[in-house]
């Protein structure tokens, strides 16, 4: 467990712009990624996460440019994901200036990819992104989804997190798809269930809407908290989230 809770703004990038919707639908433009990254760095963000949600071939070239431009401007760790499907993709993104790489769909299709990336670059580079939704009838009550939460991967989310940790994932980015963009708070049951099964850091994502939503996620086991719309649309600053965590007794940087 890390001693201080990390606060991580997430930039969902499509066609070179930051966008945000609810459950990945109805996307709104939220600004220029490099400008937002600079703002969050100045506000005291501990890390930044970029997810290329339009990860077509053209989207990926755009992402490389954005990653390079951002890495030149900000000096906090940068995690990049979206369409990463090979060791070569990871290598390119690290060369462009990313510090960590998030993998999702490709790892579900071929779990050996987790071990290949960890063996080549080290576990600390690899973030397993798990898009989980509630699924009665599964062992844990949660399943893995793909395609922005629209399609079931037929895999139990908690079992998958446990397996990937064993294969060498360094962190789990745990996206609660039911909560995404709703601003109703993190899915505490999901965080709790994954925390019981893994020892690597868990980043809670999906559902943050108010300063008081962050501390409960940490109380049930999150090592870091990630949010998008509350930051992009000016509801909260990184500093306000850190203040709320500190008031809740959770040390922040």
Coordinates of C-alpha atoms in Angstrom, one line a residue:
X1 CA 0.0 0.0 0.0
X2 CA 1.4 3.4 -0.9
X3 CA 1.5 5.8 2.1
X4 CA -0.2 8.8 0.4
X5 CA -3.3 8.6 -1.7
X6 CA -2.7 9.7 -5.3
X7 CA -5.1 12.0 -7.1
X8 CA -5.2 11.4 -10.8
X9 CA -7.2 13.4 -13.4
X10 CA -8.1 11.3 -16.4
X11 CA -8.2 12.7 -19.9
X12 CA -10.3 10.7 -22.4
X13 CA -9.0 11.7 -25.7
X14 CA -10.8 11.3 -29.1
X15 CA -9.4 12.8 -32.3
X16 CA -7.0 15.0 -30.4
X17 CA -9.5 16.5 -28.0
X18 CA -10.5 15.7 -24.4
X19 CA -14.1 14.5 -24.2
X20 CA -16.4 13.3 -21.5
X21 CA -19.8 11.6 -21.5
X22 CA -22.0 9.4 -19.3
X23 CA -21.2 5.7 -19.7
X24 CA -19.2 6.7 -22.8
X25 CA -22.3 8.1 -24.6
X26 CA -23.1 11.7 -25.4
X27 CA -19.5 12.9 -25.5
X28 CA -18.9 16.6 -24.8
X29 CA -15.7 18.5 -25.7
X30 CA -13.7 19.3 -22.6
X31 CA -10.7 21.0 -24.1
X32 CA -7.1 20.7 -25.3
X33 CA -5.3 17.8 -23.7
X34 CA -1.9 19.5 -23.3
X35 CA -3.5 22.6 -21.8
X36 CA -5.5 20.6 -19.4
X37 CA -2.5 18.5 -18.4
X38 CA -0.5 21.6 -17.7
X39 CA -3.4 22.9 -15.5
X40 CA -3.7 19.7 -13.5
X41 CA 0.1 19.6 -13.0
X42 CA 0.0 23.1 -11.6
X43 CA -3.0 22.2 -9.4
X44 CA -0.9 19.4 -7.8
X45 CA -2.1 16.3 -9.6
X46 CA 0.1 13.3 -8.6
X47 CA -0.2 11.6 -12.0
X48 CA -2.2 12.0 -15.3
X49 CA -4.0 9.3 -17.2
X50 CA -4.6 9.6 -21.0
X51 CA -7.1 7.2 -22.5
X52 CA -7.4 7.3 -26.3
X53 CA -11.0 6.3 -26.7
X54 CA -11.0 6.6 -30.5
X55 CA -8.0 4.3 -30.7
X56 CA -8.2 3.8 -34.5
X57 CA -5.0 4.0 -36.4
X58 CA -5.3 7.7 -37.0
X59 CA -6.2 8.2 -33.3
X60 CA -3.0 6.5 -32.3
X61 CA -0.8 8.8 -34.3
X62 CA -2.6 11.7 -32.7
X63 CA -2.0 10.2 -29.3
X64 CA 1.7 9.9 -29.9
X65 CA 1.9 13.6 -30.7
X66 CA -0.2 14.5 -27.6
X67 CA 1.9 12.3 -25.3
X68 CA 5.2 13.9 -26.6
X69 CA 3.8 17.4 -26.2
X70 CA 2.5 16.7 -22.7
X71 CA 5.7 15.0 -21.6
X72 CA 7.6 18.1 -22.5
X73 CA 5.2 20.3 -20.5
X74 CA 4.5 18.3 -17.3
X75 CA 6.8 16.4 -15.0
X76 CA 4.4 14.1 -13.2
X77 CA 3.9 10.4 -14.2
X78 CA 1.8 10.0 -17.4
X79 CA -0.2 6.8 -18.0
X80 CA -1.4 6.2 -21.5
X81 CA -3.9 3.6 -22.8
X82 CA -6.3 2.9 -25.6
X83 CA -5.7 0.4 -28.4
X84 CA -2.4 -1.0 -26.9
X85 CA -2.1 -4.5 -28.2
X86 CA 1.6 -5.4 -28.3
X87 CA 5.0 -5.0 -26.7
X88 CA 5.8 -2.8 -29.7
X89 CA 2.9 -0.4 -28.9
X90 CA 4.2 -0.1 -25.4
X91 CA 7.7 0.6 -26.6
X92 CA 6.5 3.4 -28.9
X93 CA 4.4 5.1 -26.2
X94 CA 7.3 4.9 -23.6
X95 CA 9.6 6.5 -26.2
X96 CA 7.0 9.2 -26.8
X97 CA 7.2 10.1 -23.1
X98 CA 4.7 7.9 -21.3
X99 CA 5.7 6.5 -17.9
X100 CA 3.1 3.8 -17.6
X101 CA 0.9 2.0 -20.1
X102 CA -2.7 0.9 -19.6
X103 CA -3.8 -2.3 -21.3
X104 CA -7.4 -3.5 -21.5
X105 CA -9.0 -5.4 -24.4
X106 CA -5.9 -6.9 -25.9
X107 CA -5.0 -8.4 -22.5
X108 CA -8.4 -10.0 -22.2
X109 CA -8.0 -11.5 -25.6
X110 CA -4.5 -12.7 -24.9
X111 CA -3.6 -12.7 -21.2
X112 CA 0.1 -13.6 -22.0
X113 CA 0.5 -10.0 -23.2
X114 CA 0.5 -8.9 -19.5
X115 CA 3.5 -11.2 -18.8
X116 CA 5.2 -10.1 -22.0
X117 CA 5.0 -6.4 -21.1
X118 CA 6.0 -7.0 -17.5
X119 CA 9.0 -9.1 -18.5
X120 CA 10.2 -6.6 -21.0
X121 CA 9.6 -3.3 -19.2
X122 CA 8.9 -4.2 -15.6
X123 CA 5.6 -4.4 -13.7
X124 CA 5.8 -0.8 -12.7
X125 CA 5.1 0.2 -16.3
X126 CA 2.0 -1.9 -16.7
X127 CA -1.5 -0.8 -15.6
X128 CA -4.3 -3.2 -16.2
X129 CA -7.4 -1.3 -17.0
X130 CA -10.5 -3.3 -16.0
X131 CA -13.9 -2.0 -17.2
X132 CA -16.3 -3.8 -14.8
X133 CA -20.0 -3.8 -14.4
X134 CA -22.5 -5.5 -12.1
X135 CA -23.5 -8.9 -13.3
X136 CA -25.7 -11.0 -11.1
X137 CA -24.9 -14.7 -11.5
X138 CA -21.1 -14.2 -11.7
X139 CA -18.9 -15.4 -8.8
X140 CA -18.0 -11.9 -7.6
X141 CA -21.1 -10.1 -8.9
X142 CA -19.0 -8.2 -11.5
X143 CA -18.0 -8.9 -15.0
X144 CA -15.4 -7.5 -17.4
X145 CA -16.8 -5.5 -20.3
X146 CA -15.2 -4.2 -23.6
X147 CA -16.3 -1.5 -26.1
X148 CA -16.9 1.2 -23.5
X149 CA -18.9 -1.0 -21.2
X150 CA -21.3 -2.1 -23.9
X151 CA -20.2 -5.7 -24.4
X152 CA -19.6 -8.5 -21.9
X153 CA -16.2 -10.2 -22.1
X154 CA -17.6 -13.2 -20.4
X155 CA -14.9 -12.9 -17.6
X156 CA -15.4 -12.4 -13.9
X157 CA -13.9 -9.0 -13.1
X158 CA -12.4 -9.9 -9.7
X159 CA -11.0 -13.2 -11.0
X160 CA -9.4 -11.3 -13.9
X161 CA -7.8 -8.7 -11.7
X162 CA -6.4 -11.5 -9.5
X163 CA -5.1 -13.4 -12.5
X164 CA -3.5 -10.3 -14.2
X165 CA -1.8 -9.4 -10.9
X166 CA -0.2 -12.8 -10.9
X167 CA 0.9 -12.4 -14.5
X168 CA 2.8 -9.2 -13.6
X169 CA 0.4 -6.2 -13.8
X170 CA 1.8 -3.4 -11.6
X171 CA -1.5 -1.7 -10.8
X172 CA -5.2 -2.1 -11.5
X173 CA -7.2 0.8 -12.9
X174 CA -10.7 -0.2 -11.8
X175 CA -13.4 1.4 -13.9
X176 CA -16.9 1.0 -12.6
X177 CA -18.9 1.2 -15.8
X178 CA -22.3 1.5 -14.1
X179 CA -21.0 4.6 -12.3
X180 CA -19.0 6.2 -15.2
X181 CA -19.9 9.9 -15.6
X182 CA -22.9 9.6 -13.3
X183 CA -21.3 11.6 -10.5
X184 CA -23.1 9.5 -7.9
X185 CA -19.9 8.2 -6.2
X186 CA -17.5 5.4 -6.6
X187 CA -18.7 1.7 -6.6
X188 CA -17.4 0.8 -3.2
X189 CA -18.5 -2.9 -3.5
X190 CA -16.4 -3.3 -6.6
X191 CA -13.3 -1.7 -5.0
X192 CA -13.7 -3.8 -1.9
X193 CA -14.1 -7.1 -3.9
X194 CA -10.9 -6.4 -5.9
X195 CA -8.9 -5.2 -2.9
X196 CA -9.6 -8.6 -1.2
X197 CA -8.0 -10.4 -4.1
X198 CA -4.9 -8.4 -5.0
X199 CA -2.0 -6.8 -3.2
X200 CA -0.9 -4.4 -6.0
X201 CA -2.3 -0.8 -6.0
X202 CA -5.9 -0.3 -7.0
X203 CA -6.9 3.0 -8.7
X204 CA -10.6 3.7 -8.2
X205 CA -12.4 5.2 -11.3
X206 CA -15.9 6.0 -12.3
X207 CA -18.6 8.0 -10.5
X208 CA -16.8 10.8 -8.7
X209 CA -19.1 13.8 -8.4
X210 CA -18.3 15.6 -5.1
X211 CA -15.4 16.1 -2.8
X212 CA -16.9 13.7 -0.2
X213 CA -17.0 10.8 -2.7
X214 CA -13.2 10.3 -2.6
X215 CA -12.4 9.3 1.0
X216 CA -14.9 6.3 1.1
X217 CA -13.1 4.8 -1.9
X218 CA -9.8 4.9 0.0
X219 CA -11.5 3.5 3.1
X220 CA -12.5 0.4 1.2
X221 CA -9.1 -0.2 -0.3
X222 CA -8.2 2.2 -3.2
X223 CA -4.6 3.4 -3.3
X224 CA -5.4 6.2 -5.8
X225 CA -8.5 8.0 -7.0
X226 CA -9.1 8.9 -10.6
X227 CA -11.7 11.3 -12.0
X228 CA -12.5 13.2 -15.2
X229 CA -15.7 15.3 -15.5
X230 CA -15.5 16.9 -12.0
X231 CA -12.1 18.3 -13.0
X232 CA -12.7 19.1 -16.6
X233 CA -15.9 21.0 -16.1
X234 CA -14.6 22.9 -13.0
X235 CA -16.8 21.2 -10.3
X236 CA -13.7 20.4 -8.2
X237 CA -10.0 21.2 -8.3
X238 CA -7.3 18.7 -7.5
X239 CA -6.5 20.7 -4.3
X240 CA -10.2 20.4 -3.1
X241 CA -10.0 16.6 -3.5
X242 CA -6.7 16.5 -1.6
X243 CA -8.2 18.6 1.1
X244 CA -11.2 16.4 1.5
X245 CA -9.0 13.3 1.6
X246 CA -6.8 14.9 4.2
X247 CA -9.8 15.8 6.3
X248 CA -10.9 12.2 6.1
X249 CA -7.5 11.2 7.6
X250 CA -5.9 10.0 4.4
X251 CA -2.4 11.4 3.8
X252 CA -1.9 13.1 0.4
X253 CA 1.2 14.4 -1.3

